[in-house]
Coordinates of C-alpha atoms in Angstrom, one line a residue:
K1 CA 98.1 103.9 92.9
L2 CA 94.6 104.7 94.3
A3 CA 96.0 104.6 97.9
S4 CA 98.1 107.6 97.0
V5 CA 95.1 109.7 95.9
E6 CA 94.4 112.4 98.4
G7 CA 91.4 111.5 100.6
C8 CA 91.2 108.0 99.3
T9 CA 91.1 105.4 102.0
L10 CA 90.7 101.8 100.9
G11 CA 89.3 99.7 103.7
E12 CA 89.5 95.9 104.2
D13 CA 86.4 95.2 102.2
P14 CA 86.9 95.9 98.5
A15 CA 83.2 95.7 97.8
A16 CA 82.9 99.0 99.8
W17 CA 85.6 100.8 97.9
I18 CA 83.3 102.3 95.3
S19 CA 80.4 104.4 96.7
G20 CA 77.2 104.7 94.7
E21 CA 76.9 104.7 90.9
P22 CA 79.5 106.6 88.8
Q23 CA 78.1 109.7 87.1
T24 CA 78.5 109.7 83.4
S25 CA 78.1 112.1 80.4
S26 CA 75.5 111.5 77.7
S27 CA 78.2 109.6 75.8
G28 CA 78.9 107.2 78.7
T29 CA 82.2 108.8 79.8
V30 CA 82.6 108.7 83.6
T31 CA 82.5 112.3 84.9
K32 CA 82.6 111.5 88.6
I33 CA 83.2 108.4 90.7
T34 CA 83.8 108.0 94.5
I35 CA 86.4 105.6 95.5
G36 CA 87.5 105.2 99.1
G37 CA 85.8 108.4 100.0
A38 CA 87.7 110.4 97.4
E39 CA 85.8 112.0 94.5
L40 CA 87.6 111.4 91.2
T41 CA 86.9 112.2 87.6
G42 CA 86.9 109.4 85.1
T43 CA 90.1 110.7 83.6
Q44 CA 91.8 110.7 87.0
L45 CA 90.8 107.0 87.5
R46 CA 91.8 106.2 83.9
E47 CA 95.3 107.6 84.5
A48 CA 95.7 106.0 87.9
L49 CA 94.8 102.5 86.6
G50 CA 96.1 102.8 83.1
L51 CA 92.7 102.4 81.5
R52 CA 92.4 103.1 77.7
S53 CA 89.5 105.5 78.1
A54 CA 87.4 107.2 80.7
C55 CA 84.3 105.6 79.1
F56 CA 84.0 102.6 81.3
T57 CA 81.8 100.6 83.6
V58 CA 83.0 98.9 86.7
A59 CA 81.6 95.9 88.7
Y60 CA 82.8 94.0 91.7
G61 CA 82.2 90.3 92.0
D62 CA 83.8 87.1 93.3
E63 CA 86.9 87.5 91.2
G64 CA 87.4 91.2 92.0
F65 CA 86.8 94.3 90.0
T66 CA 85.9 94.2 86.3
F67 CA 86.4 97.3 84.2
T68 CA 84.7 97.3 80.8
V69 CA 86.3 100.0 78.8
L70 CA 84.9 101.4 75.6
G71 CA 87.0 103.3 73.1
Y72 CA 90.5 104.6 73.3
G73 CA 91.6 108.1 74.1
H74 CA 90.3 111.3 75.2
G75 CA 86.6 111.2 74.5
V76 CA 86.4 113.2 71.3
G77 CA 84.4 110.5 69.7
M78 CA 86.5 109.8 66.6
S79 CA 89.1 107.0 66.4
Q80 CA 92.2 108.4 64.7
Y81 CA 93.0 104.8 63.6
G82 CA 89.5 104.3 62.2
A83 CA 89.5 107.6 60.5
D84 CA 92.9 106.9 59.0
Y85 CA 91.7 103.5 57.7
M86 CA 88.6 105.1 56.2
A87 CA 90.7 107.7 54.4
R88 CA 93.1 105.0 53.1
Q89 CA 90.0 103.2 51.7
G90 CA 89.0 106.3 49.8
S91 CA 86.6 108.1 52.2
D92 CA 86.8 111.8 52.1
W93 CA 86.8 114.1 55.2
E94 CA 83.0 114.6 55.0
E95 CA 82.2 110.9 54.9
I96 CA 84.5 110.4 57.9
L97 CA 82.9 113.2 59.9
H98 CA 79.4 111.9 59.1
Y99 CA 80.4 108.4 60.1
Y100 CA 81.6 109.5 63.6
Y101 CA 79.2 112.4 64.2
K102 CA 75.7 111.2 63.2
G103 CA 73.4 114.0 62.2
V104 CA 76.1 116.7 61.9
V105 CA 75.5 119.4 59.3
I106 CA 78.6 120.8 57.8
T107 CA 78.4 124.5 56.6
E108 CA 80.6 127.2 55.4
P109 CA 81.7 129.6 58.1
S110 CA 80.0 133.0 57.9
A111 CA 82.1 136.0 57.2

């Protein structure tokens, strides 16, 4: 699938396919990665390779590429399955939000 990405040219040496270090957000989500000379977002690579999340690291070794993927989804930071489980165990919405978003302050909207 990567070979079909515009501007992506994968040469004979797989070790050279990824150029430099991927750029990431403060949460670890890949924001930019260069593969075969093509600049991709983490989401584009996620979709091309069928990864669960754009929060990943990639390494190349003797056995090929290893992607270590954290989380599942679109980078919001809350697992819908985990939140559902917490709710079924009796947690209210405030407890769930505080669990996933450390240090958040919940206030009433101003009129």
